[in-house]
């Protein structure tokens, strides 16, 4: 397995764990993992990076809705 594959696997693991924390309403834990996802993903990256980028954005929006907070992007 090459370094890029390892990075992609880790990225997907962080994303899935984040989604699980959101489902359990553990928003602080989810947010920490989503920050890692944000740093490693890109809308211009490979397929996995783009998937994580957009899914992470959706999870951020769900956390904002659930907690009643608004991000600068949401303004």
C-alpha angles and dihedrals in degrees: 000000000000126000092257091054091049090051091050092050091050090047092053091046090054091048095050092046089050091052090050092051090049090051089052090047091242091139099165092055091045091050093054092053092044090056088057089049090050092053094050101039134070140182086231097047132095122299095276093047091051092047091051092044094057097036090050090053090053091050091050089053092049091050089050091051093047094047097037094238127134125214122215088253090057094057 
